[in-house]
């Protein structure tokens, strides 16, 4: 059973656009929801994370929106730039789990 | 300070050979994770170490895979009798005490010919 479902698989936007990547989870015991950014040949890097007690968190041009009742969360990238072109992974973890559950990834291409 | 380091960065081996992959976590981090990432795929959890507790090995795909962590720091992932389906990037990550923030290493790209 896939604990975290991510969509879309790939996304193409023009520079300045606002790509949105969505994730849905199953387990209500999850209490930490990070997003990772991965460039080719590199390991994933933590971008931003949210706890379920807030509905939105912003860090620079990156925003997480969280809907606890729907068990969904999304990443928005404001004023996207070609340098944001990367693969993005959502994940989830709960205090009683030893591991993170990752989404399948979204490959973002921001065209100049 | 230094991040998570992994070695080698690339490893090509023949089918049936054993390989060892090394991970040096961030100094002082108590938690260490190994993941496998196949080409264009997401991250597959392999094993988790936390301090002196027994590791969570629930993600290891077969008994050909094993890992150890010496002195609560460096970890080695060993794959015995490698198969072509073992070809992937193996990622290591570490977290500080009580933190969920994972910091990943650059990975080891394993190719089994």
Coordinates of C-alpha atoms in Angstrom, one line a residue:
Chain A
X1 CA 0.0 0.0 0.0
X2 CA 1.4 3.3 -1.1
X3 CA 1.3 5.6 2.0
X4 CA 2.0 8.8 0.2
X5 CA 0.7 9.5 -3.3
X6 CA 2.3 12.3 -5.4
X7 CA 1.1 14.0 -8.5
X8 CA 1.8 15.0 -11.2
X9 CA 4.7 12.9 -12.3
X10 CA 6.1 15.7 -14.4
X11 CA 5.4 19.4 -14.8
X12 CA 6.5 22.0 -17.3
X13 CA 6.0 25.7 -16.6
X14 CA 7.2 29.0 -18.0
X15 CA 9.5 31.2 -16.0
X16 CA 7.5 33.2 -13.5
X17 CA 4.7 30.6 -13.3
X18 CA 3.5 28.9 -10.1
X19 CA 3.9 25.1 -10.3
X20 CA 1.9 23.2 -7.8
X21 CA 2.7 19.7 -6.7
X22 CA 0.3 17.6 -4.7
X23 CA 0.6 14.8 -2.2
X24 CA -2.0 12.8 -0.4
X25 CA -1.4 10.5 2.6
X26 CA -3.3 7.7 4.3
X27 CA -2.1 7.5 7.8
X28 CA -3.5 10.0 10.3
X29 CA -0.6 9.2 12.6
X30 CA 1.8 11.2 10.4
X31 CA 2.9 14.4 12.0
X32 CA 5.7 15.8 9.8
X33 CA 5.5 16.5 6.1
X34 CA 8.7 17.6 4.4
X35 CA 9.5 18.4 0.8
X36 CA 12.8 17.6 -0.8
X37 CA 14.5 19.0 -3.9
X38 CA 16.8 16.8 -5.9
X39 CA 19.1 17.9 -8.7
X40 CA 20.6 15.3 -11.1
X41 CA 23.5 13.4 -9.5
X42 CA 22.9 14.9 -6.1
X43 CA 21.1 13.6 -3.0
X44 CA 17.8 15.1 -2.0
X45 CA 17.9 18.4 0.0
X46 CA 15.3 19.4 2.5
X47 CA 13.4 22.3 1.1
X48 CA 10.6 23.0 3.6
X49 CA 8.5 21.1 6.1
X50 CA 5.2 21.5 7.9
X51 CA 3.5 20.0 10.9
X52 CA -0.3 19.4 10.8
X53 CA -1.1 22.1 13.4
X54 CA -0.7 24.8 10.7
X55 CA -2.4 25.1 7.3
X56 CA 0.3 27.0 5.5
X57 CA 4.1 27.6 5.7
X58 CA 6.2 29.9 3.6
X59 CA 9.9 30.0 3.1
X60 CA 11.0 32.4 0.4
X61 CA 9.3 31.5 -2.8
X62 CA 8.2 28.1 -1.5
X63 CA 4.9 27.5 0.2
X64 CA 3.3 24.4 1.7
X65 CA -0.4 24.3 1.9
X66 CA -1.8 21.6 4.3
X67 CA -5.3 20.3 4.5
X68 CA -5.6 18.0 7.5
X69 CA -9.2 16.9 6.9
X70 CA -8.5 16.0 3.3
X71 CA -5.1 14.4 4.2
X72 CA -3.5 16.4 1.5
X73 CA -0.6 18.8 1.2
X74 CA 0.9 20.7 -1.7
X75 CA 4.0 22.6 -2.7
X76 CA 3.7 25.9 -4.5
X77 CA 6.7 27.6 -6.1
X78 CA 6.2 31.3 -6.6
X79 CA 7.9 33.2 -9.5
X80 CA 9.5 29.9 -10.6
X81 CA 13.0 30.2 -12.2
X82 CA 14.9 27.8 -14.5
X83 CA 17.2 27.1 -11.6
X84 CA 14.2 25.5 -9.8
X85 CA 14.2 22.7 -12.5
X86 CA 14.6 19.6 -10.4
X87 CA 12.8 16.6 -9.0
X88 CA 10.7 17.3 -6.0
X89 CA 9.6 14.6 -3.4
X90 CA 7.1 14.9 -0.7
X91 CA 7.3 12.7 2.4
X92 CA 5.6 11.9 5.6
X93 CA 6.6 10.5 9.0
X94 CA 4.9 9.9 12.4
X95 CA 6.5 9.8 15.8
X96 CA 5.8 6.1 16.1
X97 CA 7.4 5.3 12.8
X98 CA 11.1 4.6 12.2
X99 CA 11.1 5.8 8.6
X100 CA 9.8 8.3 6.1
X101 CA 7.4 7.5 3.4
X102 CA 8.2 9.2 0.2
X103 CA 6.1 10.1 -2.8
X104 CA 7.2 9.0 -6.2
X105 CA 8.6 12.4 -7.2
X106 CA 7.7 15.2 -9.6
X107 CA 10.1 16.3 -12.3
X108 CA 9.8 20.0 -12.8
X109 CA 11.0 21.8 -15.8
X110 CA 10.9 25.6 -15.7
X111 CA 11.4 27.0 -19.2
X112 CA 13.1 30.4 -19.7
Chain B
X1 CA 30.3 21.9 9.1
X2 CA 30.7 18.9 6.9
X3 CA 27.7 17.2 5.5
X4 CA 26.9 13.5 5.0
X5 CA 29.6 11.9 2.9
X6 CA 29.4 8.6 1.0
X7 CA 32.0 6.5 -0.7
X8 CA 32.6 5.4 -3.3
X9 CA 30.6 7.9 -5.5
X10 CA 30.5 5.3 -8.3
X11 CA 30.9 1.5 -8.2
X12 CA 30.8 -0.9 -11.1
X13 CA 30.9 -4.6 -10.1
X14 CA 30.3 -7.9 -11.8
X15 CA 27.2 -9.9 -11.0
X16 CA 27.9 -12.2 -8.1
X17 CA 30.5 -10.1 -6.4
X18 CA 30.1 -8.5 -3.0
X19 CA 30.1 -4.7 -2.5
X20 CA 30.5 -2.4 0.5
X21 CA 29.1 1.1 0.5
X22 CA 30.2 3.6 3.2
X23 CA 28.3 6.4 4.9
X24 CA 29.8 9.1 7.2
X25 CA 26.9 10.9 8.8
X26 CA 27.1 14.4 10.2
X27 CA 29.0 14.5 13.4
X28 CA 26.7 14.0 16.4
X29 CA 23.7 12.8 14.5
X30 CA 22.2 9.8 16.2
X31 CA 19.9 8.6 13.4
X32 CA 21.1 7.1 10.1
X33 CA 19.0 5.9 7.2
X34 CA 19.8 4.0 4.0
X35 CA 17.6 4.4 0.9
X36 CA 17.7 3.0 -2.6
X37 CA 16.7 5.0 -5.6
X38 CA 16.3 3.3 -8.9
X39 CA 16.6 5.3 -12.1
X40 CA 13.8 7.9 -12.2
X41 CA 12.1 6.4 -9.2
X42 CA 11.4 7.5 -5.6
X43 CA 13.2 6.6 -2.5
X44 CA 12.9 3.1 -1.1
X45 CA 13.7 2.8 2.6
X46 CA 16.2 0.1 3.4
X47 CA 17.3 0.4 7.1
X48 CA 17.3 2.8 10.0
X49 CA 19.8 3.1 12.9
X50 CA 19.0 5.2 16.0
X51 CA 21.7 5.4 18.7
X52 CA 22.3 2.1 20.4
X53 CA 18.9 0.7 19.6
X54 CA 18.4 -2.3 17.4
X55 CA 18.2 -1.2 13.8
X56 CA 14.9 -1.3 11.8
X57 CA 15.8 -3.6 9.0
X58 CA 12.3 -3.9 7.6
X59 CA 13.1 -2.4 4.2
X60 CA 16.0 -4.7 3.3
X61 CA 14.9 -6.5 0.1
X62 CA 16.6 -9.8 0.7
X63 CA 19.1 -11.5 3.0
X64 CA 21.9 -10.5 0.6
X65 CA 21.6 -7.0 2.0
X66 CA 23.0 -6.1 5.4
X67 CA 24.2 -3.0 7.2
X68 CA 26.1 -2.1 10.3
X69 CA 26.9 1.0 12.2
X70 CA 30.1 1.1 14.2
X71 CA 30.5 3.3 17.2
X72 CA 27.3 5.1 16.5
X73 CA 28.9 6.9 13.5
X74 CA 30.1 5.4 10.3
X75 CA 27.8 2.9 8.5
X76 CA 28.5 0.3 5.9
X77 CA 25.9 -1.3 3.6
X78 CA 26.9 -4.6 2.2
X79 CA 25.4 -6.3 -0.7
X80 CA 26.4 -9.9 -1.2
X81 CA 26.3 -11.8 -4.5
X82 CA 25.1 -8.7 -6.4
X83 CA 22.4 -9.0 -9.0
X84 CA 21.7 -6.7 -12.0
X85 CA 18.5 -5.5 -10.2
X86 CA 20.7 -4.2 -7.4
X87 CA 21.8 -1.4 -9.8
X88 CA 20.7 1.9 -8.3
X89 CA 21.8 4.9 -6.4
X90 CA 22.2 4.1 -2.7
X91 CA 21.6 7.2 -0.5
X92 CA 22.4 7.7 3.2
X93 CA 20.9 10.3 5.4
X94 CA 21.3 11.3 9.0
X95 CA 19.3 13.3 11.6
X96 CA 20.1 14.9 14.9
X97 CA 18.7 13.7 18.2
X98 CA 15.0 14.3 18.4
X99 CA 14.9 15.9 14.9
X100 CA 13.1 14.7 11.8
X101 CA 15.2 16.8 9.5
X102 CA 17.1 14.4 7.3
X103 CA 20.3 15.4 5.6
X104 CA 21.3 13.3 2.6
X105 CA 24.6 12.4 1.2
X106 CA 25.4 12.5 -2.5
X107 CA 24.8 8.8 -2.9
X108 CA 26.7 5.9 -4.4
X109 CA 25.8 4.9 -7.9
X110 CA 26.1 1.1 -8.1
X111 CA 26.1 -0.6 -11.5
X112 CA 26.1 -4.4 -11.7
X113 CA 27.2 -5.8 -15.0

